[in-house]
Every structure is written in structure tokens, then in C-alpha cells.
mmCIF file of C-alpha atoms in Angstrom:
data_model
loop_
_atom_site.group_PDB
_atom_site.id
_atom_site.type_symbol
_atom_site.label_atom_id
_atom_site.label_comp_id
_atom_site.label_asym_id
_atom_site.label_seq_id
_atom_site.Cartn_x
_atom_site.Cartn_y
_atom_site.Cartn_z
ATOM 1 C CA UNK A 1 -31.955 -302.876 -285.180
ATOM 2 C CA UNK A 2 -30.453 -300.211 -288.060
ATOM 3 C CA UNK A 3 -32.165 -297.974 -290.004
ATOM 4 C CA UNK A 4 -34.292 -299.382 -292.700
ATOM 5 C CA UNK A 5 -32.808 -298.458 -296.441
ATOM 6 C CA UNK A 6 -34.367 -298.022 -299.536
ATOM 7 C CA UNK A 7 -31.664 -300.757 -300.993
ATOM 8 C CA UNK A 8 -33.946 -303.008 -298.191
ATOM 9 C CA UNK A 9 -37.001 -302.303 -300.078
ATOM 10 C CA UNK A 10 -35.770 -303.612 -303.369
ATOM 11 C CA UNK A 11 -34.497 -307.039 -301.535
ATOM 12 C CA UNK A 12 -37.446 -307.411 -300.244
ATOM 13 C CA UNK A 13 -39.653 -306.132 -303.373
ATOM 14 C CA UNK A 14 -37.513 -307.620 -305.745
ATOM 15 C CA UNK A 15 -36.409 -305.126 -307.475
ATOM 16 C CA UNK A 16 -33.763 -302.891 -307.958
ATOM 17 C CA UNK A 17 -33.035 -300.196 -306.358
ATOM 18 C CA UNK A 18 -33.400 -297.615 -309.170
ATOM 19 C CA UNK A 19 -36.906 -299.085 -309.555
ATOM 20 C CA UNK A 20 -38.107 -298.713 -305.917
ATOM 21 C CA UNK A 21 -37.082 -295.132 -306.652
ATOM 22 C CA UNK A 22 -38.756 -294.283 -309.662
ATOM 23 C CA UNK A 23 -42.277 -295.418 -306.953
ATOM 24 C CA UNK A 24 -40.247 -293.615 -304.361
ATOM 25 C CA UNK A 25 -41.044 -290.911 -306.428
ATOM 26 C CA UNK A 26 -44.416 -291.897 -308.304
ATOM 27 C CA UNK A 27 -43.373 -292.298 -311.403
ATOM 28 C CA UNK A 28 -45.320 -293.581 -313.698
ATOM 29 C CA UNK A 29 -43.299 -294.951 -315.605
ATOM 30 C CA UNK A 30 -43.894 -298.396 -313.314
ATOM 31 C CA UNK A 31 -45.579 -300.891 -313.729
ATOM 32 C CA UNK A 32 -48.981 -301.039 -311.351
ATOM 33 C CA UNK A 33 -47.928 -304.772 -309.752
ATOM 34 C CA UNK A 34 -44.225 -303.635 -309.322
ATOM 35 C CA UNK A 35 -45.487 -300.384 -307.443
ATOM 36 C CA UNK A 36 -47.902 -302.359 -305.189
ATOM 37 C CA UNK A 37 -44.969 -305.404 -303.901
ATOM 38 C CA UNK A 38 -42.874 -302.200 -303.107
ATOM 39 C CA UNK A 39 -45.245 -300.264 -301.461
ATOM 40 C CA UNK A 40 -45.856 -303.569 -299.255
ATOM 41 C CA UNK A 41 -42.323 -303.572 -298.616
ATOM 42 C CA UNK A 42 -42.173 -300.567 -297.477
ATOM 43 C CA UNK A 43 -45.212 -300.347 -295.401
ATOM 44 C CA UNK A 44 -44.225 -304.217 -293.929
ATOM 45 C CA UNK A 45 -40.323 -302.990 -292.902
ATOM 46 C CA UNK A 46 -41.397 -299.417 -291.195
ATOM 47 C CA UNK A 47 -39.893 -297.483 -293.804
ATOM 48 C CA UNK A 48 -39.186 -293.568 -293.873
ATOM 49 C CA UNK A 49 -37.994 -291.165 -296.581
ATOM 50 C CA UNK A 50 -34.929 -289.612 -295.427
ATOM 51 C CA UNK A 51 -35.478 -286.145 -296.833
ATOM 52 C CA UNK A 52 -32.564 -284.187 -295.433
ATOM 53 C CA UNK A 53 -30.315 -287.167 -297.074
ATOM 54 C CA UNK A 54 -32.741 -286.709 -300.253
ATOM 55 C CA UNK A 55 -31.135 -283.423 -300.427
ATOM 56 C CA UNK A 56 -27.774 -283.720 -300.346
ATOM 57 C CA UNK A 57 -28.347 -285.424 -303.569
ATOM 58 C CA UNK A 58 -31.085 -283.261 -304.846
ATOM 59 C CA UNK A 59 -30.839 -279.319 -303.602
ATOM 60 C CA UNK A 60 -35.013 -279.268 -303.582
ATOM 61 C CA UNK A 61 -36.489 -279.564 -300.627
ATOM 62 C CA UNK A 62 -40.058 -280.192 -302.129
ATOM 63 C CA UNK A 63 -40.737 -278.174 -299.682
ATOM 64 C CA UNK A 64 -42.553 -274.333 -299.652
ATOM 65 C CA UNK A 65 -43.146 -270.997 -297.840
ATOM 66 C CA UNK A 66 -46.825 -270.180 -297.193
ATOM 67 C CA UNK A 67 -46.817 -266.737 -295.256
ATOM 68 C CA UNK A 68 -50.886 -264.772 -294.906
ATOM 69 C CA UNK A 69 -51.328 -261.880 -292.347
ATOM 70 C CA UNK A 70 -53.338 -264.324 -290.106
ATOM 71 C CA UNK A 71 -55.024 -266.854 -288.967
ATOM 72 C CA UNK A 72 -59.418 -265.764 -288.079
ATOM 73 C CA UNK A 73 -60.133 -265.286 -291.609
ATOM 74 C CA UNK A 74 -61.762 -268.045 -292.761
ATOM 75 C CA UNK A 75 -60.928 -266.940 -296.400
ATOM 76 C CA UNK A 76 -57.331 -266.655 -295.738
ATOM 77 C CA UNK A 77 -57.981 -270.262 -294.577
ATOM 78 C CA UNK A 78 -59.663 -271.894 -297.088
ATOM 79 C CA UNK A 79 -56.989 -270.261 -299.804
ATOM 80 C CA UNK A 80 -54.075 -272.010 -297.785
ATOM 81 C CA UNK A 81 -55.739 -275.027 -297.610
ATOM 82 C CA UNK A 82 -57.022 -275.033 -301.906
ATOM 83 C CA UNK A 83 -52.711 -273.993 -302.050
ATOM 84 C CA UNK A 84 -51.668 -276.606 -300.023
ATOM 85 C CA UNK A 85 -53.481 -279.269 -302.172
ATOM 86 C CA UNK A 86 -51.857 -278.106 -305.353
ATOM 87 C CA UNK A 87 -48.366 -278.669 -303.634
ATOM 88 C CA UNK A 88 -49.474 -281.166 -302.380
ATOM 89 C CA UNK A 89 -50.213 -282.886 -306.082
ATOM 90 C CA UNK A 90 -47.429 -281.463 -306.990
ATOM 91 C CA UNK A 91 -44.611 -284.002 -303.513
ATOM 92 C CA UNK A 92 -44.714 -280.587 -301.974
ATOM 93 C CA UNK A 93 -45.352 -279.248 -298.420
ATOM 94 C CA UNK A 94 -46.004 -276.257 -297.627
ATOM 95 C CA UNK A 95 -44.484 -273.538 -294.079
ATOM 96 C CA UNK A 96 -47.191 -271.422 -293.052
ATOM 97 C CA UNK A 97 -47.103 -268.514 -291.239
ATOM 98 C CA UNK A 98 -48.958 -265.954 -289.989
ATOM 99 C CA UNK A 99 -47.558 -262.084 -289.292
ATOM 100 C CA UNK A 100 -50.440 -260.520 -288.316
ATOM 101 C CA UNK A 101 -49.607 -257.794 -291.087
ATOM 102 C CA UNK A 102 -46.465 -256.563 -288.803
ATOM 103 C CA UNK A 103 -43.507 -256.409 -291.257
ATOM 104 C CA UNK A 104 -41.376 -257.574 -287.738
ATOM 105 C CA UNK A 105 -42.272 -260.447 -287.604
ATOM 106 C CA UNK A 106 -43.275 -261.511 -291.177
ATOM 107 C CA UNK A 107 -39.126 -260.685 -291.790
ATOM 108 C CA UNK A 108 -38.067 -263.377 -288.797
ATOM 109 C CA UNK A 109 -40.782 -265.742 -290.433
ATOM 110 C CA UNK A 110 -38.855 -265.047 -293.794
ATOM 111 C CA UNK A 111 -35.823 -265.724 -292.266
ATOM 112 C CA UNK A 112 -36.831 -269.388 -290.644
ATOM 113 C CA UNK A 113 -38.222 -270.046 -293.677
ATOM 114 C CA UNK A 114 -35.294 -269.449 -295.612
ATOM 115 C CA UNK A 115 -32.596 -271.076 -293.332
ATOM 116 C CA UNK A 116 -34.899 -274.659 -294.381
ATOM 117 C CA UNK A 117 -34.320 -274.119 -297.890
ATOM 118 C CA UNK A 118 -37.187 -273.755 -299.205
ATOM 119 C CA UNK A 119 -37.553 -274.289 -303.274
ATOM 120 C CA UNK A 120 -41.367 -271.270 -303.143
ATOM 121 C CA UNK A 121 -42.112 -268.454 -301.628
ATOM 122 C CA UNK A 122 -46.139 -267.449 -301.501
ATOM 123 C CA UNK A 123 -46.427 -264.308 -299.825
ATOM 124 C CA UNK A 124 -48.778 -261.734 -298.437
ATOM 125 C CA UNK A 125 -47.371 -258.822 -298.117
ATOM 126 C CA UNK A 126 -47.719 -257.287 -294.520
ATOM 127 C CA UNK A 127 -48.730 -253.563 -294.007
ATOM 128 C CA UNK A 128 -46.173 -251.021 -295.066
ATOM 129 C CA UNK A 129 -43.247 -253.966 -295.889
ATOM 130 C CA UNK A 130 -40.405 -252.696 -298.297
ATOM 131 C CA UNK A 131 -40.323 -253.894 -301.821
ATOM 132 C CA UNK A 132 -36.903 -253.643 -301.813
ATOM 133 C CA UNK A 133 -35.925 -256.125 -298.298
ATOM 134 C CA UNK A 134 -37.917 -259.081 -299.321
ATOM 135 C CA UNK A 135 -35.642 -258.858 -302.789
ATOM 136 C CA UNK A 136 -32.957 -258.632 -301.189
ATOM 137 C CA UNK A 137 -33.863 -261.923 -298.527
ATOM 138 C CA UNK A 138 -34.564 -263.585 -301.661
ATOM 139 C CA UNK A 139 -31.510 -262.380 -303.864
ATOM 140 C CA UNK A 140 -28.645 -264.896 -303.166
ATOM 141 C CA UNK A 141 -30.895 -267.662 -302.655
ATOM 142 C CA UNK A 142 -32.629 -267.466 -305.698
ATOM 143 C CA UNK A 143 -35.927 -268.602 -304.466
ATOM 144 C CA UNK A 144 -39.193 -267.775 -306.624
ATOM 145 C CA UNK A 145 -41.577 -265.301 -305.930
ATOM 146 C CA UNK A 146 -45.184 -264.940 -305.815
ATOM 147 C CA UNK A 147 -46.804 -262.029 -304.319
ATOM 148 C CA UNK A 148 -50.242 -262.829 -302.708
ATOM 149 C CA UNK A 149 -54.449 -260.940 -302.428
ATOM 150 C CA UNK A 150 -51.657 -257.359 -302.300
ATOM 151 C CA UNK A 151 -48.909 -256.307 -304.765
ATOM 152 C CA UNK A 152 -45.916 -253.270 -304.779
ATOM 153 C CA UNK A 153 -47.481 -252.016 -307.716
ATOM 154 C CA UNK A 154 -47.786 -255.606 -309.803
ATOM 155 C CA UNK A 155 -43.291 -255.623 -309.540
ATOM 156 C CA UNK A 156 -43.579 -259.162 -309.070
ATOM 157 C CA UNK A 157 -45.401 -261.972 -309.812
ATOM 158 C CA UNK A 158 -48.364 -261.546 -308.591
ATOM 159 C CA UNK A 159 -52.310 -263.788 -308.179
ATOM 160 C CA UNK A 160 -55.103 -262.157 -306.682
ATOM 161 C CA UNK A 161 -58.327 -260.642 -307.244
ATOM 162 C CA UNK A 162 -59.623 -257.978 -308.755
ATOM 163 C CA UNK A 163 -59.541 -255.012 -306.154
ATOM 164 C CA UNK A 164 -60.962 -252.182 -308.473
ATOM 165 C CA UNK A 165 -63.330 -253.915 -310.063
ATOM 166 C CA UNK A 166 -64.833 -254.430 -306.726
ATOM 167 C CA UNK A 167 -64.660 -251.453 -305.790
ATOM 168 C CA UNK A 168 -66.648 -250.215 -308.854
ATOM 169 C CA UNK A 169 -69.489 -252.849 -307.994
ATOM 170 C CA UNK A 170 -70.442 -252.204 -304.459
ATOM 171 C CA UNK A 171 -69.525 -248.865 -305.588
ATOM 172 C CA UNK A 172 -72.494 -248.517 -308.179
ATOM 173 C CA UNK A 173 -75.080 -250.731 -306.370
ATOM 174 C CA UNK A 174 -75.028 -248.160 -303.067
ATOM 175 C CA UNK A 175 -75.013 -245.530 -305.911
ATOM 176 C CA UNK A 176 -77.889 -247.431 -306.893
ATOM 177 C CA UNK A 177 -79.686 -247.412 -303.944
ATOM 178 C CA UNK A 178 -79.546 -243.608 -302.451
ATOM 179 C CA UNK A 179 -77.380 -243.571 -300.503
ATOM 180 C CA UNK A 180 -75.603 -240.806 -300.479
ATOM 181 C CA UNK A 181 -72.996 -240.352 -297.352
ATOM 182 C CA UNK A 182 -70.250 -243.294 -297.085
ATOM 183 C CA UNK A 183 -67.397 -244.314 -295.379
ATOM 184 C CA UNK A 184 -65.359 -246.992 -295.899
ATOM 185 C CA UNK A 185 -63.378 -248.353 -293.075
ATOM 186 C CA UNK A 186 -60.730 -250.688 -290.881
ATOM 187 C CA UNK A 187 -57.964 -252.794 -293.462
ATOM 188 C CA UNK A 188 -54.138 -250.945 -293.064
ATOM 189 C CA UNK A 189 -54.035 -248.315 -294.825
ATOM 190 C CA UNK A 190 -50.590 -249.397 -296.926
ATOM 191 C CA UNK A 191 -51.960 -251.874 -298.660
ATOM 192 C CA UNK A 192 -52.805 -252.316 -302.421
ATOM 193 C CA UNK A 193 -56.008 -254.106 -302.036
ATOM 194 C CA UNK A 194 -57.000 -251.235 -299.794
ATOM 195 C CA UNK A 195 -55.779 -248.996 -302.390
ATOM 196 C CA UNK A 196 -57.716 -250.339 -304.437
ATOM 197 C CA UNK A 197 -60.721 -251.718 -303.308
ATOM 198 C CA UNK A 198 -61.457 -247.362 -303.025
ATOM 199 C CA UNK A 199 -60.449 -246.007 -305.639
ATOM 200 C CA UNK A 200 -62.868 -248.606 -307.850
ATOM 201 C CA UNK A 201 -64.542 -247.493 -305.272
ATOM 202 C CA UNK A 202 -64.599 -243.315 -306.152
ATOM 203 C CA UNK A 203 -64.823 -244.233 -309.689
ATOM 204 C CA UNK A 204 -68.506 -245.858 -309.299
ATOM 205 C CA UNK A 205 -69.730 -242.681 -307.117
ATOM 206 C CA UNK A 206 -67.541 -239.559 -310.179
ATOM 207 C CA UNK A 207 -70.567 -237.436 -310.705
ATOM 208 C CA UNK A 208 -73.199 -238.184 -308.637
ATOM 209 C CA UNK A 209 -74.702 -236.904 -305.649
ATOM 210 C CA UNK A 210 -72.534 -239.011 -303.182
ATOM 211 C CA UNK A 211 -69.522 -238.864 -300.821
ATOM 212 C CA UNK A 212 -67.223 -240.212 -299.023
ATOM 213 C CA UNK A 213 -66.066 -239.368 -296.071
ATOM 214 C CA UNK A 214 -62.824 -238.898 -295.992
ATOM 215 C CA UNK A 215 -60.693 -242.465 -294.243
ATOM 216 C CA UNK A 216 -57.940 -240.722 -291.872
ATOM 217 C CA UNK A 217 -58.857 -242.143 -288.769
ATOM 218 C CA UNK A 218 -60.860 -244.865 -290.071
ATOM 219 C CA UNK A 219 -58.074 -247.779 -291.364
ATOM 220 C CA UNK A 220 -57.351 -250.357 -288.783
ATOM 221 C CA UNK A 221 -56.602 -254.267 -288.591
ATOM 222 C CA UNK A 222 -58.066 -256.292 -290.850
ATOM 223 C CA UNK A 223 -59.705 -258.132 -287.693
ATOM 224 C CA UNK A 224 -63.649 -257.855 -286.385
ATOM 225 C CA UNK A 225 -62.141 -255.273 -283.881
ATOM 226 C CA UNK A 226 -60.499 -252.900 -286.296
ATOM 227 C CA UNK A 227 -64.015 -252.903 -288.192
ATOM 228 C CA UNK A 228 -65.235 -251.974 -284.786
ATOM 229 C CA UNK A 229 -62.367 -249.810 -283.639
ATOM 230 C CA UNK A 230 -62.287 -247.651 -286.938
ATOM 231 C CA UNK A 231 -66.262 -247.377 -286.351
ATOM 232 C CA UNK A 232 -65.680 -245.614 -282.881
ATOM 233 C CA UNK A 233 -63.926 -243.023 -284.124
ATOM 234 C CA UNK A 234 -66.384 -242.995 -287.019
ATOM 235 C CA UNK A 235 -69.636 -242.443 -285.338
ATOM 236 C CA UNK A 236 -67.747 -240.297 -281.973
ATOM 237 C CA UNK A 237 -66.900 -238.047 -284.529
ATOM 238 C CA UNK A 238 -71.279 -237.110 -284.896
ATOM 239 C CA UNK A 239 -70.870 -238.693 -288.417
ATOM 240 C CA UNK A 240 -73.193 -241.517 -289.554
ATOM 241 C CA UNK A 241 -73.375 -242.033 -292.382
ATOM 242 C CA UNK A 242 -75.898 -244.109 -295.043
ATOM 243 C CA UNK A 243 -73.603 -246.589 -295.868
ATOM 244 C CA UNK A 244 -70.155 -248.059 -294.010
ATOM 245 C CA UNK A 245 -68.071 -250.343 -295.781
ATOM 246 C CA UNK A 246 -66.462 -252.146 -294.874
ATOM 247 C CA UNK A 247 -61.910 -253.077 -295.900
ATOM 248 C CA UNK A 248 -63.109 -257.371 -296.153
ATOM 249 C CA UNK A 249 -66.059 -259.236 -294.413
ATOM 250 C CA UNK A 250 -64.876 -260.383 -290.796
ATOM 251 C CA UNK A 251 -64.208 -256.299 -290.466
ATOM 252 C CA UNK A 252 -67.383 -255.619 -291.051
ATOM 253 C CA UNK A 253 -68.012 -258.096 -288.341
ATOM 254 C CA UNK A 254 -66.909 -255.357 -286.408
ATOM 255 C CA UNK A 255 -68.742 -252.866 -287.718
ATOM 256 C CA UNK A 256 -72.322 -254.848 -286.631
ATOM 257 C CA UNK A 257 -70.962 -255.009 -283.260
ATOM 258 C CA UNK A 258 -70.278 -250.945 -283.077
ATOM 259 C CA UNK A 259 -73.706 -250.351 -284.774
ATOM 260 C CA UNK A 260 -75.857 -252.846 -282.182
ATOM 261 C CA UNK A 261 -73.585 -251.605 -278.913
ATOM 262 C CA UNK A 262 -74.566 -248.385 -279.576
ATOM 263 C CA UNK A 263 -78.582 -249.753 -280.558
ATOM 264 C CA UNK A 264 -78.059 -249.308 -284.243
ATOM 265 C CA UNK A 265 -78.956 -251.938 -286.566
ATOM 266 C CA UNK A 266 -77.247 -252.686 -289.794
ATOM 267 C CA UNK A 267 -79.318 -252.554 -292.964
ATOM 268 C CA UNK A 268 -82.222 -250.930 -291.563
ATOM 269 C CA UNK A 269 -80.204 -247.401 -289.691
ATOM 270 C CA UNK A 270 -76.751 -248.117 -291.918
ATOM 271 C CA UNK A 271 -76.465 -250.133 -294.934
ATOM 272 C CA UNK A 272 -72.821 -252.262 -294.825
ATOM 273 C CA UNK A 273 -71.394 -254.027 -297.385
ATOM 274 C CA UNK A 274 -67.989 -256.090 -297.440
ATOM 275 C CA UNK A 275 -65.663 -258.021 -299.034
ATOM 276 C CA UNK A 276 -64.203 -260.843 -299.930
ATOM 277 C CA UNK A 277 -67.607 -263.180 -299.478
ATOM 278 C CA UNK A 278 -65.992 -265.602 -296.674
ATOM 279 C CA UNK A 279 -68.462 -267.783 -295.218
ATOM 280 C CA UNK A 280 -70.965 -266.759 -292.453
ATOM 281 C CA UNK A 281 -71.511 -263.651 -294.853
ATOM 282 C CA UNK A 282 -74.628 -265.259 -295.520
ATOM 283 C CA UNK A 283 -76.095 -266.072 -292.227
ATOM 284 C CA UNK A 284 -74.682 -263.148 -289.687
ATOM 285 C CA UNK A 285 -78.188 -260.532 -288.813
ATOM 286 C CA UNK A 286 -78.284 -259.103 -291.412
ATOM 287 C CA UNK A 287 -77.097 -261.031 -294.116
ATOM 288 C CA UNK A 288 -74.166 -259.044 -295.568
ATOM 289 C CA UNK A 289 -74.174 -257.329 -298.803
ATOM 290 C CA UNK A 290 -70.340 -258.341 -300.151
ATOM 291 C CA UNK A 291 -68.395 -258.599 -302.323
ATOM 292 C CA UNK A 292 -67.295 -262.396 -303.649
ATOM 293 C CA UNK A 293 -64.039 -262.650 -303.986
ATOM 294 C CA UNK A 294 -63.282 -266.569 -304.270
ATOM 295 C CA UNK A 295 -59.895 -267.390 -302.561
ATOM 296 C CA UNK A 296 -60.391 -270.543 -304.226
ATOM 297 C CA UNK A 297 -59.653 -269.976 -307.622
ATOM 298 C CA UNK A 298 -57.207 -267.916 -305.980
ATOM 299 C CA UNK A 299 -55.144 -270.801 -304.440
ATOM 300 C CA UNK A 300 -54.897 -272.655 -307.644
ATOM 301 C CA UNK A 301 -53.161 -269.699 -309.438
ATOM 302 C CA UNK A 302 -50.971 -269.535 -307.152
ATOM 303 C CA UNK A 303 -49.488 -272.491 -306.568
ATOM 304 C CA UNK A 304 -50.082 -273.233 -310.321
ATOM 305 C CA UNK A 305 -47.844 -270.791 -310.965
ATOM 306 C CA UNK A 306 -45.473 -270.793 -308.170
ATOM 307 C CA UNK A 307 -44.756 -274.656 -309.439
ATOM 308 C CA UNK A 308 -44.206 -272.493 -313.135
ATOM 309 C CA UNK A 309 -41.780 -271.250 -311.701
ATOM 310 C CA UNK A 310 -40.136 -274.009 -310.175
ATOM 311 C CA UNK A 311 -40.609 -276.584 -313.393
ATOM 312 C CA UNK A 312 -39.353 -273.175 -315.216
ATOM 313 C CA UNK A 313 -35.580 -274.075 -317.539
ATOM 314 C CA UNK A 314 -32.029 -273.749 -316.073
ATOM 315 C CA UNK A 315 -29.746 -271.495 -318.542
ATOM 316 C CA UNK A 316 -26.330 -272.794 -319.102
ATOM 317 C CA UNK A 317 -24.475 -271.354 -316.789
ATOM 318 C CA UNK A 318 -27.456 -272.304 -313.408
ATOM 319 C CA UNK A 319 -29.404 -269.085 -313.517
ATOM 320 C CA UNK A 320 -32.776 -269.841 -313.431
ATOM 321 C CA UNK A 321 -34.633 -268.592 -317.049
ATOM 322 C CA UNK A 322 -37.882 -266.780 -316.517
ATOM 323 C CA UNK A 323 -41.245 -265.724 -318.171
ATOM 324 C CA UNK A 324 -41.889 -261.963 -316.953
ATOM 325 C CA UNK A 325 -43.859 -261.200 -314.632
ATOM 326 C CA UNK A 326 -47.389 -262.889 -314.383
ATOM 327 C CA UNK A 327 -50.401 -261.143 -312.740
ATOM 328 C CA UNK A 328 -53.504 -262.844 -312.487
ATOM 329 C CA UNK A 329 -56.611 -261.436 -311.897
ATOM 330 C CA UNK A 330 -59.615 -263.177 -310.324
ATOM 331 C CA UNK A 331 -62.244 -261.384 -311.066
ATOM 332 C CA UNK A 332 -65.442 -260.999 -308.450
ATOM 333 C CA UNK A 333 -69.321 -260.838 -307.927
ATOM 334 C CA UNK A 334 -71.494 -258.398 -306.360
ATOM 335 C CA UNK A 335 -73.877 -260.476 -303.652
ATOM 336 C CA UNK A 336 -76.843 -258.472 -302.624
ATOM 337 C CA UNK A 337 -78.105 -259.231 -299.743
ATOM 338 C CA UNK A 338 -80.207 -257.593 -296.672
ATOM 339 C CA UNK A 339 -76.941 -255.233 -294.564
ATOM 340 C CA UNK A 340 -78.010 -253.192 -298.082
ATOM 341 C CA UNK A 341 -81.507 -254.288 -299.343
ATOM 342 C CA UNK A 342 -83.156 -253.663 -296.980
ATOM 343 C CA UNK A 343 -81.732 -250.027 -296.567
ATOM 344 C CA UNK A 344 -84.029 -247.100 -297.371
ATOM 345 C CA UNK A 345 -82.797 -243.626 -297.894
ATOM 346 C CA UNK A 346 -83.511 -241.373 -294.802
ATOM 347 C CA UNK A 347 -86.398 -238.232 -295.086
ATOM 348 C CA UNK A 348 -85.080 -234.323 -294.935
#
């Protein structure tokens, strides 16, 4: 038996081929009873939609590309699942790749996505990514781009947390706790998120007697190992600050591990704070003070924005008519827990 076609389905259901096509595309204009008959005919005949053939008729592949840095962080998992839900409601599939914060690996992923004719790209740029390289890659394809969580000086569509405000919230909190010295550890150096969190923190402690240790040598991967390595380098310098601010909650996992290895108790000997409020942060020992940055909200907004770009009207010359860049920031919220609340200033 040859491949089942849409014409076979329409004959089985007793409808026109155009009606069967409308059902396939979830058109609301088809009566529920007709939709039921067509769906039953598809199931009975074993009809499988031929996406390749459809692309010959329609330039849309109905696929999106999503590239984030890594899979260890529950923050990105939650964000990706939310974005995929938004895409699914619009009948889009999502290809997901992980750059591991490596620009060369990221470029290979993007090349493969473009070769597979994705309709839109959502990118969390790897550290040290050059904006011009991304722009050059996408220029000839016309693929719309939305940046996620990190940006290139806001010269593209962007959705992410208000990282300056997140840093300010944590800085104000540690200032109110009486911390005098603080170190920020982990996270790649040349990213907007790292830069903005530090910017907000420094603004919050400006004019106080708090000081931040130099960040040279304290950058690293946004992973538990990266957090542990950065904390090790900090303590090996002979510096024991009142507080450590981890680039993210996943980095704070490594901070906790290194402090414990050295006989220092997080939350008692050194206050520890982080960013993102990932699943499990409230259940660590001690529970981690962090700034929630709401990945579900970011994923929803990001999905809606890329679909909006894909729905932009075409100009007469075939170019895509888009509105000015959209920069959407999600408001953060401080979650105070025992990793800072239990800390008390050292006696002179």
C-alpha cells in the first residue's frame, strides 16, 4: 500500500480535500462534527502529515530554534518548557540546542538550525559572542531573532529579567544586614547579565561602608563547578568576606560546597545570596536567599514576541515589516531566607 494522502482522508471522511486541509491546520471555521469525521479518517487510515511536502507549498517550516547555554540549570529547563508550550499552541515545534557558553559550539548549532529552515530563533548568547557574527548569519535568511536573558546593548529584540534591579535588591538587603565586605563570584565575565547584576549591587551599596572585593579571577562558568572554583580562588587569596553573592543559584550550589569543604558554614560564617530562585533553592541547607527572576514569565513573553515577529505583515517588495526593537524586562523579587537572615556581623 502506498503512502496515505490527504485526498484519501477526504474521500474516507466524505469531505472535500480543502476541508480536510482546514481540519489539519486546526481552522475554527470547520464544524465540530466535520472535524471529528476527518480526524477519525486520519486515524483509521494511518495518515501522517508530510511536513517536507508542505514546505514545498508553504515557505514556513513551523519550527523555531532555541539555543541556551546548558541543561544543568533548572532555570533554563523551566524557561524552555514554557516557551515550548507557547509555540505548541501556535502549532510550532521547537528545536533546542545547548551552547555550553562556547561561541564556537553556538555557531555550529546556529548553522544547523538555519540549514533546517527554522522560521525564528531565540538565543541566549554564549559569553564573548560577537553580535555582528549573529547578525551576518541571519541577514541573508531573514530569520527573526529574539535574545533571551542576555543582550548585546539592547540592539535586538530582547526579553529578560531586570538584572540591574535584581542586583540592587540583593545589595540593599545585605547592606541592611550590616555586611561590610562582599565578593561576587561565578558567571562569565563578558555578559550583560553579569555586568548588570554587579551594576545594580554597586548602586545599592554606594555611600555605605560596604566594599566589594575586586572581581578579577572570580569569574567562571555558570555551573556548580564554576561556583566552587571561584570560591576556592577567593578564599585562597586569604579573603573571607562577610557575604558572597553568587552569579546565580546554580553557582551558589558550588559556593556552598566549597565553603563546607573548608569548614565554613553558609549562612553563619559567611552570608550567601544568589539570583533566579530556581527549584530547590528554598530547600538547601540553609535555605538560600535569592532574587526571583521568573523564568516562566520570561518564557511566555519570549514566545509571544517571536510569534509576533513571525506574524508581521509582508511589504510589497517581500521584506518583513517589523516594529522597532522590543525590550521587555520582568520585574524581580527578593526572597530572604536563612543563608543571609541567620548571619550576624562578626564582633571586632
